[in-house]
Every structure is written in C-alpha cells, then in structure tokens.
Tab-separated table of C-alpha atoms (C1' of nucleotides) in Angstrom:
chain	number	residue	atom	x	y	z
P	289	MET	CA	14.571	-50.196	16.835
P	290	LYS	CA	17.435	-51.126	19.115
P	291	GLN	CA	20.974	-49.953	18.779
P	292	ALA	CA	22.507	-51.803	15.868
P	293	ARG	CA	25.757	-53.728	16.302
P	294	HIS	CA	27.996	-53.057	13.355
P	295	CYS	CA	30.646	-55.298	11.898
P	296	PHE	CA	32.924	-54.406	9.013
P	297	ILE	CA	34.135	-57.161	6.759
P	298	SER	CA	37.049	-56.592	4.448
P	299	GLU	CA	39.970	-58.374	2.901
P	300	SER	CA	42.481	-57.212	5.466
P	301	GLY	CA	40.126	-57.127	8.390
P	302	GLU	CA	41.207	-53.644	9.281
P	303	LEU	CA	38.819	-51.029	10.574
P	304	LEU	CA	39.162	-47.773	8.664
P	305	ALA	CA	39.325	-44.606	10.717
P	306	ARG	CA	36.133	-43.243	9.223
P	307	TRP	CA	34.233	-46.384	10.098
P	308	GLN	CA	35.548	-46.324	13.611
P	309	GLU	CA	34.576	-42.719	13.883
P	310	ALA	CA	31.095	-43.415	12.570
P	311	PHE	CA	30.535	-46.379	14.877
P	312	PRO	CA	32.973	-46.435	17.783
P	313	LYS	CA	31.779	-49.819	18.984
P	314	ALA	CA	31.982	-51.505	15.611
P	315	SER	CA	33.941	-54.718	15.209
P	316	SER	CA	35.786	-55.867	12.127
P	317	ILE	CA	36.909	-59.117	10.594
P	318	ARG	CA	38.401	-60.611	7.453
P	319	PHE	CA	36.325	-62.323	4.785
P	320	ASP	CA	37.354	-65.795	5.781
P	321	GLN	CA	36.951	-65.347	9.512
P	322	GLY	CA	34.081	-66.500	11.623
P	323	MET	CA	32.448	-64.136	14.034
P	324	PRO	CA	34.577	-63.784	17.139
P	325	VAL	CA	32.531	-61.031	18.733
P	326	GLN	CA	29.734	-61.574	21.193
P	327	PRO	CA	26.955	-60.666	20.981
P	328	ALA	CA	26.646	-61.215	17.253
P	329	PRO	CA	26.356	-58.089	15.119
P	330	THR	CA	23.061	-57.056	13.578
P	331	LEU	CA	24.406	-55.270	10.541
P	332	LEU	CA	27.267	-56.161	8.250
P	333	TRP	CA	29.287	-53.705	6.191
P	334	VAL	CA	31.114	-55.386	3.359
P	335	ARG	CA	34.048	-53.714	1.696
P	336	LEU	CA	34.166	-55.125	-1.793
P	337	PRO	CA	37.548	-56.503	-2.896
P	338	GLN	CA	38.695	-55.441	-6.337
P	339	GLY	CA	37.440	-57.522	-9.197
P	340	ARG	CA	35.329	-60.006	-7.307
P	341	PRO	CA	31.642	-60.286	-8.161
P	342	VAL	CA	29.366	-58.957	-5.476
P	343	ALA	CA	27.053	-61.924	-5.615
P	344	ASN	CA	29.973	-64.155	-4.913
P	345	VAL	CA	31.226	-62.186	-1.964
P	346	LEU	CA	27.790	-61.951	-0.414
P	347	ALA	CA	27.103	-65.633	-0.912
P	348	ASP	CA	30.281	-66.449	1.017
P	349	ILE	CA	29.390	-64.106	3.788
P	350	ARG	CA	25.897	-65.494	4.116
P	351	ARG	CA	27.304	-68.989	4.313
P	352	ILE	CA	29.368	-67.966	7.304
P	353	HIS	CA	27.172	-65.429	9.033
P	354	GLY	CA	23.664	-66.214	7.931
P	355	ASN	CA	21.171	-63.763	6.559
P	356	LEU	CA	22.141	-60.560	8.274
P	357	PRO	CA	21.408	-57.313	6.474
P	358	CYS	CA	24.457	-56.273	4.446
P	359	ILE	CA	25.573	-52.892	3.213
P	360	ILE	CA	28.093	-52.897	0.401
P	361	LEU	CA	31.055	-50.542	0.525
P	362	SER	CA	32.790	-49.964	-2.774
P	363	ASP	CA	36.109	-48.256	-3.379
P	364	LEU	CA	35.020	-47.399	-6.885
P	365	PRO	CA	31.260	-47.184	-6.857
P	366	ASP	CA	29.365	-47.380	-10.075
P	367	ASP	CA	25.769	-48.027	-10.898
P	368	ASP	CA	26.249	-51.451	-12.372
P	369	GLN	CA	27.979	-52.669	-9.295
P	370	ALA	CA	25.273	-51.172	-7.139
P	371	LEU	CA	22.729	-52.988	-9.214
P	372	ALA	CA	24.553	-56.240	-8.748
P	373	SER	CA	24.621	-55.593	-5.022
P	374	PHE	CA	20.885	-55.187	-4.811
P	375	SER	CA	20.414	-58.235	-7.000
P	376	ALA	CA	22.296	-60.059	-4.297
P	377	ALA	CA	19.885	-58.654	-1.720
P	378	ALA	CA	22.191	-56.058	-0.251
P	379	ARG	CA	20.364	-53.425	1.773
P	380	GLY	CA	22.574	-50.517	0.897
P	381	TYR	CA	25.435	-49.484	-1.316
P	382	CYS	CA	27.864	-46.644	-0.817
P	383	ASN	CA	31.421	-45.448	-1.087
P	384	THR	CA	33.974	-47.128	1.151
P	385	HIS	CA	35.365	-43.756	2.050
P	386	ALA	CA	32.099	-42.000	2.738
P	387	VAL	CA	32.227	-39.646	5.687
P	388	PRO	CA	31.090	-40.939	9.100
P	389	ALA	CA	27.942	-38.842	9.119
P	390	PHE	CA	26.990	-40.320	5.793
P	391	LEU	CA	27.613	-43.846	6.989
P	392	ARG	CA	25.473	-43.265	10.034
P	393	GLN	CA	22.709	-42.019	7.817
P	394	VAL	CA	22.862	-45.112	5.670
P	395	ALA	CA	22.839	-47.282	8.762
P	396	GLU	CA	19.843	-45.407	10.068
P	397	VAL	CA	17.863	-45.948	6.899
P	398	VAL	CA	18.748	-49.600	6.636
P	399	GLY	CA	18.143	-50.133	10.307
P	400	GLN	CA	14.638	-48.797	9.841
P	401	GLY	CA	13.969	-51.257	7.064
P	402	GLY	CA	14.692	-48.978	4.136
P	403	LEU	CA	17.120	-49.378	1.303
P	404	TRP	CA	19.967	-47.023	0.580
P	405	ILE	CA	20.225	-46.587	-3.114
P	406	GLY	CA	21.710	-43.526	-4.752
P	407	GLU	CA	19.688	-41.023	-6.694
P	408	SER	CA	21.449	-41.782	-9.929
P	409	LEU	CA	20.859	-45.478	-9.595
P	410	MET	CA	17.236	-44.912	-8.756
P	411	SER	CA	16.652	-42.914	-11.875
P	412	ARG	CA	18.276	-45.604	-13.980
P	413	LEU	CA	16.309	-48.340	-12.281
P	414	VAL	CA	13.090	-46.524	-12.835
P	415	ASP	CA	13.933	-45.583	-16.393
P	416	ALA	CA	14.800	-49.088	-17.371
P	417	THR	CA	11.986	-50.674	-15.487
P	418	SER	CA	9.231	-48.384	-16.573
P	419	ARG	CA	10.098	-49.149	-20.154
P	420	ILE	CA	9.505	-52.814	-19.461
P	421	GLU	CA	6.735	-52.621	-16.967
P	422	ALA	CA	4.719	-49.757	-18.358
P	423	LYS	CA	1.451	-50.715	-19.927
P	424	GLU	CA	1.435	-47.440	-21.812
P	425	PRO	CA	3.359	-47.176	-25.055
P	426	ILE	CA	6.874	-45.841	-24.949
P	427	GLU	CA	7.211	-42.189	-25.693
P	428	SER	CA	9.090	-41.419	-28.863
P	429	SER	CA	12.638	-40.315	-28.354
P	430	ASP	CA	12.083	-36.743	-29.478
P	431	SER	CA	8.947	-36.226	-27.457
P	432	TRP	CA	10.806	-33.436	-25.727
P	433	ALA	CA	9.995	-31.157	-28.619
P	434	ALA	CA	6.277	-31.714	-28.345
P	435	ALA	CA	5.538	-29.219	-25.615
P	436	LEU	CA	8.020	-26.598	-26.800
P	437	THR	CA	7.423	-23.619	-29.052
P	438	PRO	CA	9.625	-23.316	-32.167
P	439	ARG	CA	11.968	-20.814	-30.534
P	440	GLU	CA	12.209	-22.971	-27.427
P	441	GLN	CA	13.111	-25.950	-29.564
P	442	GLU	CA	15.841	-23.912	-31.193
P	443	VAL	CA	17.464	-23.029	-27.910
P	444	ALA	CA	17.020	-26.578	-26.604
P	445	ARG	CA	18.944	-27.873	-29.589
P	446	ALA	CA	21.614	-25.216	-29.137
P	447	ILE	CA	21.964	-26.192	-25.498
P	448	ALA	CA	22.504	-29.793	-26.560
P	449	GLU	CA	25.357	-28.528	-28.728
P	450	GLY	CA	26.910	-27.076	-25.613
P	451	ALA	CA	26.313	-23.455	-26.478
P	452	SER	CA	26.295	-20.725	-23.823
P	453	ASN	CA	23.467	-18.234	-23.528
P	454	LYS	CA	25.614	-15.558	-25.101
P	455	GLU	CA	26.419	-17.746	-28.095
P	456	ILE	CA	22.824	-18.729	-28.545
P	457	ALA	CA	21.809	-15.076	-28.405
P	458	ARG	CA	24.338	-14.145	-31.056
P	459	GLY	CA	23.319	-17.079	-33.217
P	460	MET	CA	19.614	-16.313	-33.019
P	461	GLY	CA	19.997	-12.579	-33.274
P	462	ILE	CA	18.284	-11.831	-29.978
P	463	THR	CA	19.480	-10.630	-26.577
P	464	GLU	CA	20.874	-12.857	-23.911
P	465	ARG	CA	17.924	-11.896	-21.764
P	466	THR	CA	15.505	-13.429	-24.226
P	467	VAL	CA	17.578	-16.556	-24.445
P	468	LYS	CA	17.291	-16.857	-20.688
P	469	LEU	CA	13.544	-16.553	-21.019
P	470	HIS	CA	13.412	-19.406	-23.503
P	471	VAL	CA	15.798	-21.498	-21.462
P	472	GLY	CA	13.624	-20.944	-18.415
P	473	SER	CA	10.549	-22.095	-20.315
P	474	VAL	CA	12.357	-25.160	-21.593
P	475	LEU	CA	13.483	-26.093	-18.086
P	476	GLU	CA	9.982	-25.714	-16.752
P	477	LYS	CA	8.303	-27.604	-19.570
P	478	LEU	CA	10.754	-30.490	-19.451
P	479	GLY	CA	10.630	-30.518	-15.694
P	480	VAL	CA	14.376	-30.298	-15.149
P	481	ARG	CA	16.558	-27.999	-13.124
P	482	ASP	CA	19.376	-26.978	-15.437
P	483	ARG	CA	20.625	-26.906	-19.006
P	484	LEU	CA	22.765	-29.993	-18.563
P	485	GLN	CA	19.649	-32.118	-18.108
P	486	VAL	CA	18.202	-30.500	-21.210
P	487	ALA	CA	21.295	-31.472	-23.168
P	488	LEU	CA	20.990	-35.071	-21.989
P	489	ILE	CA	17.311	-35.235	-22.867
P	490	VAL	CA	17.749	-33.722	-26.305
P	491	SER	CA	20.682	-36.045	-26.923
P	492	GLY	CA	18.460	-38.953	-26.073
P	493	HIS	CA	20.150	-39.955	-22.844
P	494	ARG	CA	17.353	-39.021	-20.521
P	495	GLN	CA	13.625	-39.068	-20.285
P	496	SER	CA	11.927	-35.806	-19.500
P	497	GLN	CA	9.759	-35.696	-16.388
P	498	PRO	CA	7.087	-33.072	-17.134
P	499	ALA	CA	6.182	-31.276	-13.952
J	146	MET	CA	18.069	-34.070	10.234
J	147	LYS	CA	15.595	-31.737	11.880
J	148	GLN	CA	12.113	-32.648	12.926
J	149	ALA	CA	10.056	-33.024	9.753
J	150	ARG	CA	6.830	-31.107	9.290
J	151	HIS	CA	4.250	-33.417	7.813
J	152	CYS	CA	1.329	-32.535	5.613
J	153	PHE	CA	-1.256	-34.966	4.332
J	154	ILE	CA	-2.873	-34.288	0.997
J	155	SER	CA	-6.040	-36.066	0.003
J	156	GLU	CA	-9.214	-35.576	-1.962
J	157	SER	CA	-11.302	-34.633	1.027
J	158	GLY	CA	-8.579	-32.912	2.968
J	159	GLU	CA	-9.390	-34.912	6.084
J	160	LEU	CA	-6.756	-36.165	8.466
J	161	LEU	CA	-7.213	-39.845	9.215
J	162	ALA	CA	-6.980	-40.857	12.847
J	163	ARG	CA	-3.938	-43.053	12.243
J	164	TRP	CA	-2.075	-40.234	10.598
J	165	GLN	CA	-2.898	-37.914	13.413
J	166	GLU	CA	-1.750	-40.543	15.844
J	167	ALA	CA	1.519	-41.034	13.967
J	168	PHE	CA	2.227	-37.321	13.669
J	169	PRO	CA	0.202	-35.244	16.120
J	170	LYS	CA	1.398	-31.982	14.626
J	171	ALA	CA	0.676	-32.901	11.012
J	172	SER	CA	-1.452	-30.635	8.874
J	173	SER	CA	-3.738	-31.658	6.044
J	174	ILE	CA	-5.189	-30.140	2.911
J	175	ARG	CA	-7.140	-30.960	-0.223
J	176	PHE	CA	-5.505	-31.530	-3.578
J	177	ASP	CA	-6.520	-28.212	-4.998
J	178	GLN	CA	-5.590	-26.161	-1.978
J	179	GLY	CA	-2.501	-24.065	-1.538
J	180	MET	CA	-0.478	-24.386	1.638
J	181	PRO	CA	-2.199	-22.573	4.493
J	182	VAL	CA	0.165	-23.698	7.199
J	183	GLN	CA	3.225	-21.813	8.328
J	184	PRO	CA	6.001	-22.754	8.367
J	185	ALA	CA	5.750	-24.802	5.200
J	186	PRO	CA	5.877	-28.583	5.643
J	187	THR	CA	8.975	-30.556	4.729
J	188	LEU	CA	7.325	-33.815	3.832
J	189	LEU	CA	4.141	-34.486	1.902
J	190	TRP	CA	1.979	-37.564	2.213
J	191	VAL	CA	-0.251	-38.032	-0.759
J	192	ARG	CA	-3.317	-40.242	-0.560
J	193	LEU	CA	-3.929	-41.420	-4.080
J	194	PRO	CA	-7.455	-40.890	-5.377
J	195	GLN	CA	-9.032	-43.866	-7.161
J	196	GLY	CA	-8.240	-44.199	-10.806
J	197	ARG	CA	-5.968	-41.214	-11.284
J	198	PRO	CA	-2.421	-41.735	-12.554
J	199	VAL	CA	0.199	-41.135	-9.915
J	200	ALA	CA	2.385	-39.066	-12.236
J	201	ASN	CA	-0.539	-36.780	-12.811
J	202	VAL	CA	-1.335	-36.309	-9.172
J	203	LEU	CA	2.286	-35.673	-8.271
J	204	ALA	CA	2.747	-33.230	-11.123
J	205	ASP	CA	-0.188	-31.192	-9.835
J	206	ILE	CA	1.151	-31.243	-6.333
J	207	ARG	CA	4.599	-30.172	-7.429
J	208	ARG	CA	3.111	-27.313	-9.383
J	209	ILE	CA	1.478	-26.048	-6.244
J	210	HIS	CA	3.980	-26.981	-3.546
J	211	GLY	CA	7.279	-27.268	-5.360
J	212	ASN	CA	9.612	-30.197	-5.118
J	213	LEU	CA	9.047	-31.408	-1.589
J	214	PRO	CA	9.668	-35.071	-0.920
J	215	CYS	CA	6.439	-37.008	-1.356
J	216	ILE	CA	5.312	-40.324	0.059
J	217	ILE	CA	2.469	-42.023	-1.721
J	218	LEU	CA	-0.342	-43.563	0.292
J	219	SER	CA	-2.447	-46.048	-1.582
J	220	ASP	CA	-5.745	-47.558	-0.489
J	221	LEU	CA	-5.048	-50.562	-2.686
J	222	PRO	CA	-1.293	-50.913	-3.010
J	223	ASP	CA	0.174	-52.911	-5.828
J	224	ASP	CA	3.605	-53.127	-7.385
J	225	ASP	CA	2.727	-51.428	-10.634
J	226	GLN	CA	1.340	-48.446	-8.850
J	227	ALA	CA	4.382	-48.317	-6.617
J	228	LEU	CA	6.555	-48.402	-9.697
J	229	ALA	CA	4.654	-45.512	-11.212
J	230	SER	CA	5.093	-43.620	-7.963
J	231	PHE	CA	8.847	-43.975	-8.023
J	232	SER	CA	8.886	-43.094	-11.712
J	233	ALA	CA	7.292	-39.857	-10.634
J	234	ALA	CA	10.056	-39.369	-8.103
J	235	ALA	CA	8.083	-40.309	-5.023
J	236	ARG	CA	10.263	-41.102	-2.034
J	237	GLY	CA	8.105	-43.770	-0.538
J	238	TYR	CA	5.016	-45.872	-1.109
J	239	CYS	CA	2.814	-47.523	1.436
J	240	ASN	CA	-0.665	-48.444	2.497
J	241	THR	CA	-3.004	-45.581	3.400
J	242	HIS	CA	-4.116	-47.460	6.456
J	243	ALA	CA	-0.730	-48.510	7.714
J	244	VAL	CA	-0.334	-48.407	11.465
J	245	PRO	CA	1.181	-45.244	13.005
J	246	ALA	CA	4.423	-46.947	13.972
J	247	PHE	CA	4.875	-48.049	10.406
J	248	LEU	CA	4.215	-44.578	9.070
J	249	ARG	CA	6.771	-43.144	11.439
J	250	GLN	CA	9.290	-45.681	10.243
J	251	VAL	CA	8.711	-44.733	6.631
J	252	ALA	CA	9.017	-41.069	7.523
J	253	GLU	CA	12.258	-41.781	9.303
J	254	VAL	CA	13.784	-43.530	6.330
J	255	VAL	CA	12.688	-40.894	3.871
J	256	GLY	CA	13.755	-38.121	6.168
J	257	GLN	CA	17.228	-39.631	6.242
J	258	GLY	CA	17.392	-39.612	2.465
J	259	GLY	CA	16.395	-43.212	1.853
J	260	LEU	CA	13.598	-44.658	-0.182
J	261	TRP	CA	10.803	-46.783	1.169
J	262	ILE	CA	10.197	-49.512	-1.313
J	263	GLY	CA	8.902	-52.964	-0.513
J	264	GLU	CA	10.970	-56.090	-0.852
J	265	SER	CA	8.794	-57.554	-3.559
J	266	LEU	CA	9.023	-54.422	-5.641
J	267	MET	CA	12.760	-54.313	-5.244
J	268	SER	CA	13.240	-57.777	-6.600
J	269	ARG	CA	11.126	-56.946	-9.621
J	270	LEU	CA	13.029	-53.745	-10.254
J	271	VAL	CA	16.330	-55.496	-10.152
J	272	ASP	CA	15.185	-58.372	-12.341
J	273	ALA	CA	13.792	-56.108	-14.985
J	274	THR	CA	16.705	-53.755	-14.914
J	275	SER	CA	19.473	-56.265	-15.162
J	276	ARG	CA	17.796	-57.645	-18.253
J	277	ILE	CA	17.803	-54.245	-19.952
J	278	GLU	CA	21.107	-53.010	-18.727
J	279	ALA	CA	22.813	-56.126	-19.983
J	280	LYS	CA	21.546	-55.397	-23.478
J	281	GLU	CA	22.501	-51.785	-23.750
J	282	PRO	CA	25.749	-50.927	-22.069
J	283	ILE	CA	25.508	-47.254	-21.222
J	284	GLU	CA	29.133	-46.530	-21.787
J	285	SER	CA	31.574	-48.866	-23.410
J	286	SER	CA	33.601	-46.370	-25.456
J	287	ASP	CA	35.916	-45.514	-22.613
J	288	SER	CA	38.312	-43.438	-24.652
J	289	TRP	CA	37.454	-40.416	-22.548
J	290	ALA	CA	38.382	-42.303	-19.416
J	291	ALA	CA	41.872	-43.149	-20.576
J	292	ALA	CA	43.568	-39.981	-19.396
J	293	LEU	CA	41.565	-39.659	-16.184
J	294	THR	CA	42.413	-40.904	-12.722
J	295	PRO	CA	39.840	-43.163	-11.005
J	296	ARG	CA	38.421	-40.309	-8.964
J	297	GLU	CA	38.221	-38.099	-12.000
J	298	GLN	CA	36.385	-40.832	-13.854
J	299	GLU	CA	33.936	-41.047	-11.017
J	300	VAL	CA	33.097	-37.371	-11.148
J	301	ALA	CA	32.961	-37.435	-14.947
J	302	ARG	CA	30.353	-40.171	-14.769
J	303	ALA	CA	28.425	-38.274	-12.120
J	304	ILE	CA	28.465	-35.166	-14.283
J	305	ALA	CA	27.030	-37.182	-17.139
J	306	GLU	CA	24.203	-38.146	-14.818
J	307	GLY	CA	23.487	-34.470	-14.362
J	308	ALA	CA	24.688	-34.263	-10.771
J	309	SER	CA	25.679	-30.934	-9.229
J	310	ASN	CA	28.982	-30.470	-7.443
J	311	LYS	CA	27.230	-30.619	-4.107
J	312	GLU	CA	25.543	-33.889	-4.961
J	313	ILE	CA	28.743	-35.399	-6.214
J	314	ALA	CA	30.500	-34.329	-3.032
J	315	ARG	CA	27.838	-35.958	-0.914
J	316	GLY	CA	27.901	-39.086	-2.994
J	317	MET	CA	31.637	-39.467	-2.845
J	318	GLY	CA	31.996	-38.396	0.747
J	319	ILE	CA	34.314	-35.490	-0.012
J	320	THR	CA	33.934	-31.724	0.066
J	321	GLU	CA	32.530	-29.660	-2.732
J	322	ARG	CA	35.940	-28.062	-3.026
J	323	THR	CA	37.573	-31.336	-3.907
J	324	VAL	CA	34.887	-32.101	-6.415
J	325	LYS	CA	35.686	-28.789	-8.059
J	326	LEU	CA	39.321	-29.814	-8.189
J	327	HIS	CA	38.449	-33.058	-9.960
J	328	VAL	CA	36.036	-31.310	-12.278
J	329	GLY	CA	38.752	-28.828	-13.171
J	330	SER	CA	41.164	-31.633	-13.974
J	331	VAL	CA	38.571	-33.395	-16.092
J	332	LEU	CA	37.853	-30.212	-18.056
J	333	GLU	CA	41.528	-29.667	-18.674
J	334	LYS	CA	42.294	-33.248	-19.657
J	335	LEU	CA	39.334	-33.518	-21.987
J	336	GLY	CA	40.038	-30.079	-23.393
J	337	VAL	CA	36.580	-28.673	-22.875
J	338	ARG	CA	35.288	-25.568	-21.177
J	339	ASP	CA	32.411	-26.752	-19.013
J	340	ARG	CA	30.662	-29.732	-17.486
J	341	LEU	CA	28.018	-29.832	-20.151
J	342	GLN	CA	30.623	-30.815	-22.721
J	343	VAL	CA	31.850	-33.468	-20.322
J	344	ALA	CA	28.353	-34.863	-20.059
J	345	LEU	CA	28.050	-35.021	-23.827
J	346	ILE	CA	31.411	-36.730	-24.195
J	347	VAL	CA	30.786	-39.291	-21.497
J	348	SER	CA	27.331	-39.960	-22.923
J	349	GLY	CA	28.987	-40.657	-26.243
J	350	HIS	CA	27.731	-37.604	-28.093
J	351	ARG	CA	30.992	-35.800	-28.460
J	352	GLN	CA	34.637	-36.440	-29.097
J	353	SER	CA	37.089	-35.091	-26.625
J	354	GLN	CA	39.471	-32.372	-27.811
J	355	PRO	CA	42.792	-33.057	-26.098
J	356	ALA	CA	44.484	-29.768	-25.367
Q	237	DC	C1'	-13.294	-6.578	-28.077
Q	238	DA	C1'	-11.051	-9.387	-24.443
Q	239	DG	C1'	-8.175	-13.041	-23.513
Q	240	DC	C1'	-4.521	-15.975	-24.707
Q	241	DC	C1'	-0.075	-17.272	-26.526
Q	242	DC	C1'	4.291	-16.279	-28.479
Q	243	DC	C1'	8.139	-13.433	-28.895
Q	244	DC	C1'	10.930	-9.903	-27.225
Q	245	DT	C1'	13.489	-6.721	-23.643
Q	246	DG	C1'	15.183	-4.524	-19.260
Q	247	DT	C1'	16.927	-4.434	-14.166
Q	248	DA	C1'	18.096	-6.799	-10.206
Q	249	DC	C1'	19.131	-10.589	-7.558
Q	250	DT	C1'	20.807	-15.405	-5.955
Q	251	DT	C1'	23.097	-19.499	-6.771
Q	252	DC	C1'	26.270	-22.329	-9.097
Q	253	DG	C1'	30.396	-23.393	-11.763
Q	254	DG	C1'	35.030	-22.689	-12.507
Q	255	DT	C1'	39.601	-20.719	-11.372
Q	256	DA	C1'	43.544	-18.795	-8.618
Q	257	DC	C1'	46.354	-19.132	-4.720
Q	258	DA	C1'	47.950	-21.918	-0.949
Q	259	DG	C1'	48.454	-25.606	1.447
Q	260	DT	C1'	48.324	-31.121	3.624
Q	261	DT	C1'	48.743	-36.191	3.430
Q	262	DA	C1'	49.923	-40.446	1.389
Q	263	DC	C1'	52.083	-43.566	-1.713
Q	264	DC	C1'	55.336	-44.959	-5.306
Q	265	DC	C1'	59.662	-44.848	-7.657
Q	266	DT	C1'	64.528	-43.737	-8.532
D	150	DA	C1'	66.137	-38.796	0.803
D	151	DG	C1'	64.021	-36.436	-2.897
D	152	DG	C1'	60.717	-36.058	-6.670
D	153	DG	C1'	56.394	-37.141	-8.705
D	154	DT	C1'	51.489	-37.881	-8.605
D	155	DA	C1'	46.918	-38.440	-6.707
D	156	DA	C1'	43.766	-37.086	-3.411
D	157	DC	C1'	42.127	-33.810	-0.406
D	158	DT	C1'	40.917	-29.103	1.848
D	159	DG	C1'	40.431	-23.969	2.576
D	160	DT	C1'	39.423	-18.893	1.175
D	161	DA	C1'	38.325	-15.917	-2.250
D	162	DC	C1'	36.866	-14.082	-6.621
D	163	DC	C1'	34.308	-13.670	-11.157
D	164	DG	C1'	31.283	-14.733	-14.564
D	165	DA	C1'	27.532	-17.708	-16.151
D	166	DA	C1'	23.088	-19.527	-15.202
D	167	DG	C1'	18.674	-19.100	-13.584
D	168	DT	C1'	14.730	-16.465	-11.349
D	169	DA	C1'	11.693	-12.573	-9.990
D	170	DC	C1'	9.413	-8.529	-11.241
D	171	DA	C1'	7.870	-5.664	-14.912
D	172	DG	C1'	6.907	-4.585	-19.017
D	173	DG	C1'	6.643	-4.071	-24.781
D	174	DG	C1'	4.305	-5.771	-29.548
D	175	DG	C1'	1.871	-9.066	-32.639
D	176	DG	C1'	-1.437	-12.655	-33.901
D	177	DC	C1'	-5.233	-15.790	-33.058
D	178	DT	C1'	-9.929	-16.950	-31.404
D	179	DG	C1'	-14.313	-17.068	-28.880
DNA sequence: CAGCCCCCTGTACTTCGGTACAGTTACCCT
DNA sequence: AGGGTAACTGTACCGAAGTACAGGGGGCTG
C-alpha cells in the first residue's frame, strides 16, 4: 500500500489543526469545490455539516469526486449516524476532533481495506442483525437467569437496581466478601467484565455473551 | 502498535505453509492445548473445524487463552458464518487459504483496532440493521438529556453502552481526565451517585432525581 | 465414601471510578 | 472589558469493584 493522499472536505474548507498534525501533507476543500490539488487524493475525510443527511452529503461528493473511499467525521457522533454513514458506503466513521494519532490509525485501517467502526456500533449491528439472520430461535429475554444459582440471581437483580456491594450484603444478611464472590460468578457466567453490563443485561438492554 | 505475536489454532495444530510464509515467527497449537509459547501471543487465528458453531469454538478458546483478539479462518467462508463470528466478538473473518499478503493485510487492520469484514457482509449488516433500528428507537425519551451539554450527553450515552472511562476517552479523542470531568457533571446534574444509575436512566429504566 | 456444587468467609492485592484542587483556552453576551 | 459557560488538562487521593489465594460447612449423587 502506497502513501495515501488525504483530503479534508468541510463546509468552510478549513483544515483543522489536528488534521494538519495528523497528515501534514493533507489538502482541504469546501463541499462545493472541485479538486484543485494534483495529484488527486486517494482518501477523503468528510466533516459532516449539522443536520444534513449523510447519504445526501456523500452522494454530492461522489458526484464531484467519484468513488473515492470516504471517512466520515462527525462533530456529534452517535450510532445512528454512523449506521447511516456505512449505509452510504463510508469506510470509516469517527469524531471530528479525534486526536491525530487516532486519525492516523483510522486511515491506516481504511487504507488497508478495513472498515473503522466503533465497538459500540459493532455490538449494536451484531445484536440487531443476529436477531434477524439467526436461524436459531431467539433467546428469551430473561435467559440470563438460566445459568445462575438462586443467590447469584438475587445479587444480579440487586445490581440492576443499582445497589453497591455493601448494600447488597446488608440486604442479604451476608458479608461484602460473599457478595463479591457471587458478583464474580455472575460476571463470569454472563461473560461480561463489570456490574454495569450485568445491570444492562438484567434490565433487558443487552444480550449476554456466555464465555 | 507493536509487532504482533501470532498464534494459529486448529484441530490438528499444524501450521499451514501460507501462514508460516505470512508470519515466519508464528506459533501454532491444537484447540485443546494451553499456550506453550513465551511470551504469550497477541493475536489468535482460529481455523474453524467443520460443523462446529463459531460461538462455541471461540468460547472454548477464550476460556483457555483469555480475551485475545481472534481472527476466524474458514475453509468454506460464507456470510452467515462470518456473522456468527462477529457475534462472538471475532475481529476478522477470512478464508483459511488466503494468500500470505492478504493475511498480513488482515492482521494489520485488526492490529490497528479495525475489523476485517467483507463488503458483501457489510451491506447485509447495514440493511438488516436499519430495518430493525427504525422500528425500535433505542432512546427517544430524552428528558435526561435536557440538562446536559452535548459533550455530557455523549458520555452519558457511552456510559449506557457500558463503556469505561478509558474507552470513552479514546472514542471521543480526549483524555481520561476530561471524561471524568464530564461524568462528574452528568452525575451531579442527574442527581445520582454512580455511572450505573446513569446507564439505567439513559436506557429508560430509571427516572432522574434532580438534586 | 469420594466428588461435586452451593454457600459462606477471610486477607491481600490491583484497577477503576469519582472527587478535590488548580489551572488553560475559547466563545458568547452584556 | 468583564463575566459566564463549556470544554479541556494535570496531579493526587480515597474508596469501591473485582481478583487471587485459601479455606470453612452442607447437601446431593454415583
């Protein structure tokens, strides 16, 4: 893979300091401009204007610049917007104000043919998709309780109420140490790393990923 | 990113010539083996045995080797299997017999934090997801967001996804310290004591308790 | 009986979350 | 010009969370 030539496209056409720092040789233009630089860039970074649909913006850009790989930069990133970006065949999606090192990393991945897609988005994508695509029946919403012992279920429920270990201990009439034991078992059995994930699963906002 | 240490895991434990060619220093083991090599590898390549569910295979591997990034190698790749792989938190999916240069490219992308996921799969993911996401808006009761600044809303949403401060920092391109600042503001404005309560509120399972 | 699972407890340790104190920069408004 | 607010960063501290190591007792089953 050759050195990529970066071009930033935004409403004002300005080149933010962080971008410049990430890619000193990068060029920049406004949305409505043609490409003044020679040779033509190989990678476009598109700073999304407020309130304009991604698909729209990208369609315009493609009309002017052809089918170059595009990475979307968002001032206020959220998963739905990211989704829309990938629907419009963007190759990456990240925060406008990401640090230079981060931007370079994204560029690296995209340059190699990968997609840059945040962890959170990935989990949502997979969640949603597996429900549709899976041949196997959908697990019932309280399947989390299946693998847990009665005591473990108690603490899992308490966690979902937002209780601390100390409170749970008091409520169950056992020591904090024992609560930690149960919590540890719950984490392991549900395949998650901390109590927050447990709370989300028990509240029905997450699927457990048994490890 | 440092040089990755590759380890190939397969039924027989053999190291295919192409793999060896792609990564001369790679090690290889059988599915049931522990990790004999020192230092421990940083990237696992998993050749899928015929007819065994990916989730299963990966769960076993994680039990033995912990949560190292895994790339799935399939003798007969298809989209459904790829989907299952990403459901099981694989970081990449490709043909067992891909050429060395291709393997190195995948490794590069994954090593940089990206995902290797074919174009065809991506379009299916996005199609399927946008259909579901349109039906069930994750968060429309934005009452919690009212008092929060844009940045604070961002971190609140990230918290509800279960992200740690470090992850949020990385995602937003700011330091962990600043994330803590925003988290603190969110806690104060929502009148709760910890991030778990924030997650429950943002997920729609709790009412905020304005101080 | 031995082996397994569940429940319980203790000490010690590391990591993470949250707060306190102390600043900088930028923008907006009066 | 001054005040307010949002965003950002640093150092430092404390307590909560989670893990590792090391046990106790009870019940069930092959």
